[in-house]
PDB file of C-alpha atoms and ligand atoms in Angstrom:
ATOM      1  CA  UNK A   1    -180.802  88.027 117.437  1.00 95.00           C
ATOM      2  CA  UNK A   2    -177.624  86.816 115.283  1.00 97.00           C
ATOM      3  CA  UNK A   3    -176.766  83.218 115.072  1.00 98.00           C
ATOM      4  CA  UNK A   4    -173.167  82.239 114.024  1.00 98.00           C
ATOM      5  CA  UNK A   5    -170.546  79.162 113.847  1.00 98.00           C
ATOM      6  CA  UNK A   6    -167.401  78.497 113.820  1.00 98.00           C
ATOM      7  CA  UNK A   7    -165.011  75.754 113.243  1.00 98.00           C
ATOM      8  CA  UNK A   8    -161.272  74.984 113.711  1.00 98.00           C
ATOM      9  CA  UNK A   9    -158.262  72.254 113.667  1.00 97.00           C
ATOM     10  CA  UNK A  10    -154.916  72.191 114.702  1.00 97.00           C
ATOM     11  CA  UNK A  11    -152.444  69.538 114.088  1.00 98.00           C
ATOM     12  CA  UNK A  12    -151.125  67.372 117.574  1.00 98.00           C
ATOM     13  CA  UNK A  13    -147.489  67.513 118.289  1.00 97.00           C
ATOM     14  CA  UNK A  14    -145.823  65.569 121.187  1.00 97.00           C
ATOM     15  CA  UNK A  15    -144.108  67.799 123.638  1.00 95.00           C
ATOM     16  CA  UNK A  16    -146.168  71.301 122.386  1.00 96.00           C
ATOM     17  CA  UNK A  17    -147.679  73.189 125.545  1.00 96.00           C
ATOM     18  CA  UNK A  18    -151.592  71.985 125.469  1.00 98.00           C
ATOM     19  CA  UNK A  19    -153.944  75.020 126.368  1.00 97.00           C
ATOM     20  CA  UNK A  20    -157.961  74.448 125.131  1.00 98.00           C
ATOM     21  CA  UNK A  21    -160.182  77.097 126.414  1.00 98.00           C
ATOM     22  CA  UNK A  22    -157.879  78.864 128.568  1.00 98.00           C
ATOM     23  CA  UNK A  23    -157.210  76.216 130.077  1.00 98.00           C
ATOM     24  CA  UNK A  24    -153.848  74.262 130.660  1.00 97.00           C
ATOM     25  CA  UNK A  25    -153.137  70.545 130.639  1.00 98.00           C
ATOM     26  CA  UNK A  26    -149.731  70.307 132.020  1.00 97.00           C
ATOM     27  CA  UNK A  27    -149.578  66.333 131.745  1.00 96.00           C
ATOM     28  CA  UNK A  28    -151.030  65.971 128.249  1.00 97.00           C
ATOM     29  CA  UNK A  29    -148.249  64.881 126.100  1.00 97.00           C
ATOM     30  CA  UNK A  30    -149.586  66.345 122.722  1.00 98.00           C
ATOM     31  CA  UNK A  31    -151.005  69.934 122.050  1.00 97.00           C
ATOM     32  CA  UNK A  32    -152.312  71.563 119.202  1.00 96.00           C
ATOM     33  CA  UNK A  33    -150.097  73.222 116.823  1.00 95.00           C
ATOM     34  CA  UNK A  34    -150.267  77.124 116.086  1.00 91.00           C
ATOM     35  CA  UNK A  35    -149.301  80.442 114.917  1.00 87.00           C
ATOM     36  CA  UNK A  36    -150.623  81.596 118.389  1.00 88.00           C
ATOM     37  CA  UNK A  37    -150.825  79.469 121.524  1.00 92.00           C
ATOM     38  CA  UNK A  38    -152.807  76.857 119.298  1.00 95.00           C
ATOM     39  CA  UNK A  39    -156.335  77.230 121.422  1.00 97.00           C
ATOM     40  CA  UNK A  40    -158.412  75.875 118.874  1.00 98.00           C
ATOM     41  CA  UNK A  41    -161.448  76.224 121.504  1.00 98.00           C
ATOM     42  CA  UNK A  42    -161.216  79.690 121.495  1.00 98.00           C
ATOM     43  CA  UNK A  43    -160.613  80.495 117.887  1.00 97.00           C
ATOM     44  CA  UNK A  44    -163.696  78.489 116.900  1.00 98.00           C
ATOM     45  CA  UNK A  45    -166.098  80.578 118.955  1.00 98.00           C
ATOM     46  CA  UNK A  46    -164.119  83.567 117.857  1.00 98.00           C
ATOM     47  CA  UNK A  47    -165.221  82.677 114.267  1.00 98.00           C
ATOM     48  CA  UNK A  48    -168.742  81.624 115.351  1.00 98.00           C
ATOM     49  CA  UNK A  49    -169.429  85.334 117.283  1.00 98.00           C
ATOM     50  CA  UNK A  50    -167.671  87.202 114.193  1.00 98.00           C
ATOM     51  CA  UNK A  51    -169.666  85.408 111.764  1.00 98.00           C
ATOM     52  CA  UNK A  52    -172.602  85.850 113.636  1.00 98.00           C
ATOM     53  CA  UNK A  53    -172.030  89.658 113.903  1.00 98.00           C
ATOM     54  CA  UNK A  54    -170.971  89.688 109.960  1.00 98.00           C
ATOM     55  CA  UNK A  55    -167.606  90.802 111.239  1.00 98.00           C
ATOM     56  CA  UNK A  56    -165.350  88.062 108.985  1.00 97.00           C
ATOM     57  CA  UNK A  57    -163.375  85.629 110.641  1.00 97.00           C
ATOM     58  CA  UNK A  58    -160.242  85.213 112.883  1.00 96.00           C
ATOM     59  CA  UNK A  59    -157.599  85.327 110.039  1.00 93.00           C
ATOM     60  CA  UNK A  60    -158.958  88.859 108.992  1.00 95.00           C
ATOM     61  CA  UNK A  61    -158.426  90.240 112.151  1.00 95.00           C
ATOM     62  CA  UNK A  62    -155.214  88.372 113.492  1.00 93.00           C
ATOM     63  CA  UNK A  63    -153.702  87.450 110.382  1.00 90.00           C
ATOM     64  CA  UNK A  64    -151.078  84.530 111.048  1.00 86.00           C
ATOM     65  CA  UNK A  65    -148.565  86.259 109.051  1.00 89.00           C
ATOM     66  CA  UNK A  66    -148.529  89.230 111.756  1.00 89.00           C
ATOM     67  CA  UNK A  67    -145.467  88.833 114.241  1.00 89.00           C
ATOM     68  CA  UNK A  68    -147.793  90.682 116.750  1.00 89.00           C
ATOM     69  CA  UNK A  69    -150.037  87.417 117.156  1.00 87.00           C
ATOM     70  CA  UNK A  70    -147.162  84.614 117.534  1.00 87.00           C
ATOM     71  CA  UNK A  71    -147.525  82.918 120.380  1.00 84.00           C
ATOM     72  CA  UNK A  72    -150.673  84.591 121.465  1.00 88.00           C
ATOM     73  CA  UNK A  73    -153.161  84.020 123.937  1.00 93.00           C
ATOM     74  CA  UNK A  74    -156.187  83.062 122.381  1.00 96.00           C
ATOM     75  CA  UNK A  75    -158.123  84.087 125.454  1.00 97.00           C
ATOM     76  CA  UNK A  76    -157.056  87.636 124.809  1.00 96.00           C
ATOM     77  CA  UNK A  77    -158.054  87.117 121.337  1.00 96.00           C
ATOM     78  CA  UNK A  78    -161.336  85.825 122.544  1.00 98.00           C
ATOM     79  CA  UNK A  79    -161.893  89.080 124.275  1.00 98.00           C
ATOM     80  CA  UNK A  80    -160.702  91.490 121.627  1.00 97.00           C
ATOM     81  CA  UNK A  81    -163.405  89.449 119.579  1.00 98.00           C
ATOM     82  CA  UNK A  82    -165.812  90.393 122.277  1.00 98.00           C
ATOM     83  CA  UNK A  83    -165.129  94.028 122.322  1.00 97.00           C
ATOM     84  CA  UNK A  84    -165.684  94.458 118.283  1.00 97.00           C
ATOM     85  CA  UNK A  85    -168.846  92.266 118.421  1.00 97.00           C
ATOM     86  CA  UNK A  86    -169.820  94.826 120.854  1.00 97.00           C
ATOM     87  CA  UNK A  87    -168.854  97.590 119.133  1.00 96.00           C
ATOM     88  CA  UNK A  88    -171.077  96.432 116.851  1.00 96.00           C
ATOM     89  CA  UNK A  89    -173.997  96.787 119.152  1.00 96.00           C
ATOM     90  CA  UNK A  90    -174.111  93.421 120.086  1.00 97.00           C
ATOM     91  CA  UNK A  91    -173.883  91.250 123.833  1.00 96.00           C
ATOM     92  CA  UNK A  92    -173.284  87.925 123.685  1.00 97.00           C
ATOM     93  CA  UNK A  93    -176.830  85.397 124.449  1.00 97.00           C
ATOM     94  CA  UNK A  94    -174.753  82.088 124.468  1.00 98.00           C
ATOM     95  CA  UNK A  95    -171.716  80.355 123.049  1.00 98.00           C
ATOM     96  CA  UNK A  96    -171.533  76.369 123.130  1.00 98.00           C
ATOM     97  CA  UNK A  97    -168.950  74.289 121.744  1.00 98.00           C
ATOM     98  CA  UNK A  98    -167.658  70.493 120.865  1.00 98.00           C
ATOM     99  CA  UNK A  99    -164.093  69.720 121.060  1.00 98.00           C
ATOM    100  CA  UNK A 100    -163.254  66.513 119.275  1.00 98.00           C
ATOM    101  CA  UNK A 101    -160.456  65.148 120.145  1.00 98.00           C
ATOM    102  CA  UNK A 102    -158.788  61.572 121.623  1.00 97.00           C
ATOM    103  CA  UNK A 103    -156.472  63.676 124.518  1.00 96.00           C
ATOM    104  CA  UNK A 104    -157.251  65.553 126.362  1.00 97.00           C
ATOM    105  CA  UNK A 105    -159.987  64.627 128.381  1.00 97.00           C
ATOM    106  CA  UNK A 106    -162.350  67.614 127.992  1.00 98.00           C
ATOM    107  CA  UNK A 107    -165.029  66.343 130.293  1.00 97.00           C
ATOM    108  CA  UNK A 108    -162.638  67.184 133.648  1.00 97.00           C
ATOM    109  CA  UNK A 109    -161.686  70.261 132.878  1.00 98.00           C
ATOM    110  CA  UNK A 110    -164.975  71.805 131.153  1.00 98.00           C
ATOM    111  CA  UNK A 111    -166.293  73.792 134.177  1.00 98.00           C
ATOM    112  CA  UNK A 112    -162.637  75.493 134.311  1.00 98.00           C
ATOM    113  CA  UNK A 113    -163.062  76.289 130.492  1.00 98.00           C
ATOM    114  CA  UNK A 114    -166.359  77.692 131.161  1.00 98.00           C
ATOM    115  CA  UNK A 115    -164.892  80.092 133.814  1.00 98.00           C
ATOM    116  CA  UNK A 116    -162.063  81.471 131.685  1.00 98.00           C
ATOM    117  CA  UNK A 117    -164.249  81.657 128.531  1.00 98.00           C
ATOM    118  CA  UNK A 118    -167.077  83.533 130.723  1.00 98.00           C
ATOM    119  CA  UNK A 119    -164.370  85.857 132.095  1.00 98.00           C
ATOM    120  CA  UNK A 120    -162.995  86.665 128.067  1.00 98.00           C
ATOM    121  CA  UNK A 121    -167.119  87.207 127.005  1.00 98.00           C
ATOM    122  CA  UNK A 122    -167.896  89.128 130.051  1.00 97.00           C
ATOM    123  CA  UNK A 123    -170.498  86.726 130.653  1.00 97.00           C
ATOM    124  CA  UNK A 124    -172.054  84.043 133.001  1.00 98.00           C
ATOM    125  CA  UNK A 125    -170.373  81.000 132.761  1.00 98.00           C
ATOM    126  CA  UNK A 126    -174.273  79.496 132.488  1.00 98.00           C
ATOM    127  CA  UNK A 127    -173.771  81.376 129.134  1.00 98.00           C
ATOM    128  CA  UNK A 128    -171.367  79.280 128.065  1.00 98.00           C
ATOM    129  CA  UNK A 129    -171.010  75.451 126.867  1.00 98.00           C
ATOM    130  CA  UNK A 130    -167.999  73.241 126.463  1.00 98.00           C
ATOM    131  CA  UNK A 131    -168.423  69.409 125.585  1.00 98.00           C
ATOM    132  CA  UNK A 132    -166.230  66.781 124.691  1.00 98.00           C
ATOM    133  CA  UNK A 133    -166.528  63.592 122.154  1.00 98.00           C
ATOM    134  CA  UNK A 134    -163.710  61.157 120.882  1.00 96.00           C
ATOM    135  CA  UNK A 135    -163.356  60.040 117.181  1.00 93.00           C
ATOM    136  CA  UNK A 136    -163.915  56.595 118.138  1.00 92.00           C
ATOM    137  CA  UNK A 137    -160.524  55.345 116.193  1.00 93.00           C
ATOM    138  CA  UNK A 138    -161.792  57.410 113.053  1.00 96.00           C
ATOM    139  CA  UNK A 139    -160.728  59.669 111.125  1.00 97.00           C
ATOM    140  CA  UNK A 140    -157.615  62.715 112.112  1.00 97.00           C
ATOM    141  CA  UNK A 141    -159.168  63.358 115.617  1.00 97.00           C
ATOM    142  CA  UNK A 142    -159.767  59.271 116.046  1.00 97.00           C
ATOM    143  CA  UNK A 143    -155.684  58.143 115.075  1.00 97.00           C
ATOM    144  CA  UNK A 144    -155.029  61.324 117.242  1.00 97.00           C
ATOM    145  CA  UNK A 145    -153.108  63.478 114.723  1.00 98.00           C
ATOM    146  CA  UNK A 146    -155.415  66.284 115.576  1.00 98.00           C
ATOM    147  CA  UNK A 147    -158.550  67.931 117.619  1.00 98.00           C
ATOM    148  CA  UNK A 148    -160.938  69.618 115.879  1.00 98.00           C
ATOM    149  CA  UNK A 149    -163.538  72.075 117.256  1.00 98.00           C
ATOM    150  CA  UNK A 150    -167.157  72.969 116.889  1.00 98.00           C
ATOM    151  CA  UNK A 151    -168.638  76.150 118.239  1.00 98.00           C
ATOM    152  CA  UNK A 152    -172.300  77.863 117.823  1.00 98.00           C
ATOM    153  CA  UNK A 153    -173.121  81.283 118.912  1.00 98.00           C
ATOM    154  CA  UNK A 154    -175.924  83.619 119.722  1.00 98.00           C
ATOM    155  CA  UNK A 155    -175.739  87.472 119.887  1.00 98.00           C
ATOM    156  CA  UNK A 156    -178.748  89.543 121.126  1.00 96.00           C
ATOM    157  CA  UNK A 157    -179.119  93.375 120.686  1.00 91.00           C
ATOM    158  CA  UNK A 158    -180.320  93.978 124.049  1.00 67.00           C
ATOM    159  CA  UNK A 159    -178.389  93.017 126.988  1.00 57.00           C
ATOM    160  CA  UNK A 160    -180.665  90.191 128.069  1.00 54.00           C
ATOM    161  CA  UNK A 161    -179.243  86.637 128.330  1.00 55.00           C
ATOM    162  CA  UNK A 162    -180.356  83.290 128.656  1.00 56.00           C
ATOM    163  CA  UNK A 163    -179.611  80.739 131.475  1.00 57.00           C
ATOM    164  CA  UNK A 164    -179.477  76.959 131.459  1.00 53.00           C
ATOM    165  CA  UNK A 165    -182.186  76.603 134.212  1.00 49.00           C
TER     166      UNK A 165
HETATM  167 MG1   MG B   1    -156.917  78.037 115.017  1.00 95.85          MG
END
């Protein structure tokens, strides 16, 4: 087994298109700047599975200098991630992550994020973990200038897997 993390940030602008995890929020008036669609969610467990298969990070592979990645979706991203990591001889044990941030509200919409991250992995969505937590008025994610995301994951050489019961 492989253990890995990853961690990302993206700037808040008023009136940018909010997506987190696959997932949109239509009636969120802030979402996270990017070079692609600005789905911090998935580019910090693409980090955590390519660190954890000692494959480099997300910048390596979809440099944000490449015209071919503006405006991506990070989903698909998520799954090209998926298909090197198994290239590598690798399947993917679990993935859990913490999105900090003041808006959205994570907690409503974390089943839905499990779904579409499950689908991008090619796992069970009991494979996968979203949470939410505020700043609490501190720091970047607390004045709301930006969300910032935590992610963990585990890759196993066999194609076993590990369920929350
Ligand atoms: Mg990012």
């Amino acid at each position: 087994m492989r253990i890995g993390q990853g961690w990302d940030r993206h700037r808040l602008e008023p009136g940018r298109r909010c997506v987190l995890g696959g997932v949109e929020f239509p009636d969120c008036p802030v979402g996270p700047l990017g070079h692609s669609d600005g789905d911090a969610l998935c580019h910090a467990l693409c980090d955590a599975l390519l660190g954890a298969a000692g494959l480099g990070d997300i910048g390596r592979h979809f440099p944000d200098t490449d015209p071919r990645w503006k405006g991506a979706d990070s989903l698909d991203l998520l799954a090209r991630v998926r298909a090197l990591v198994a290239a590598a001889g690798w399947t993917v044990g679990n993935v859990d992550a913490t999105v900090i941030t003041e808006q959205p509200m994570i907690a409503p919409a974390a089943a839905a994020m499990r779904l579409k991250l499950a689908g991008a992995l090619g796992v069970e969505p009991a494979q996968v973990s979203v949470k939410g937590t505020r700043g609490e008025g501190l720091g970047p994610e607390g004045r709301g200038e930006c969300l910032t995301v935590q992610a963990v994951a585990l890759l196993c050489r066999e194609a076993t897997y590990f369920t929350s019961t």
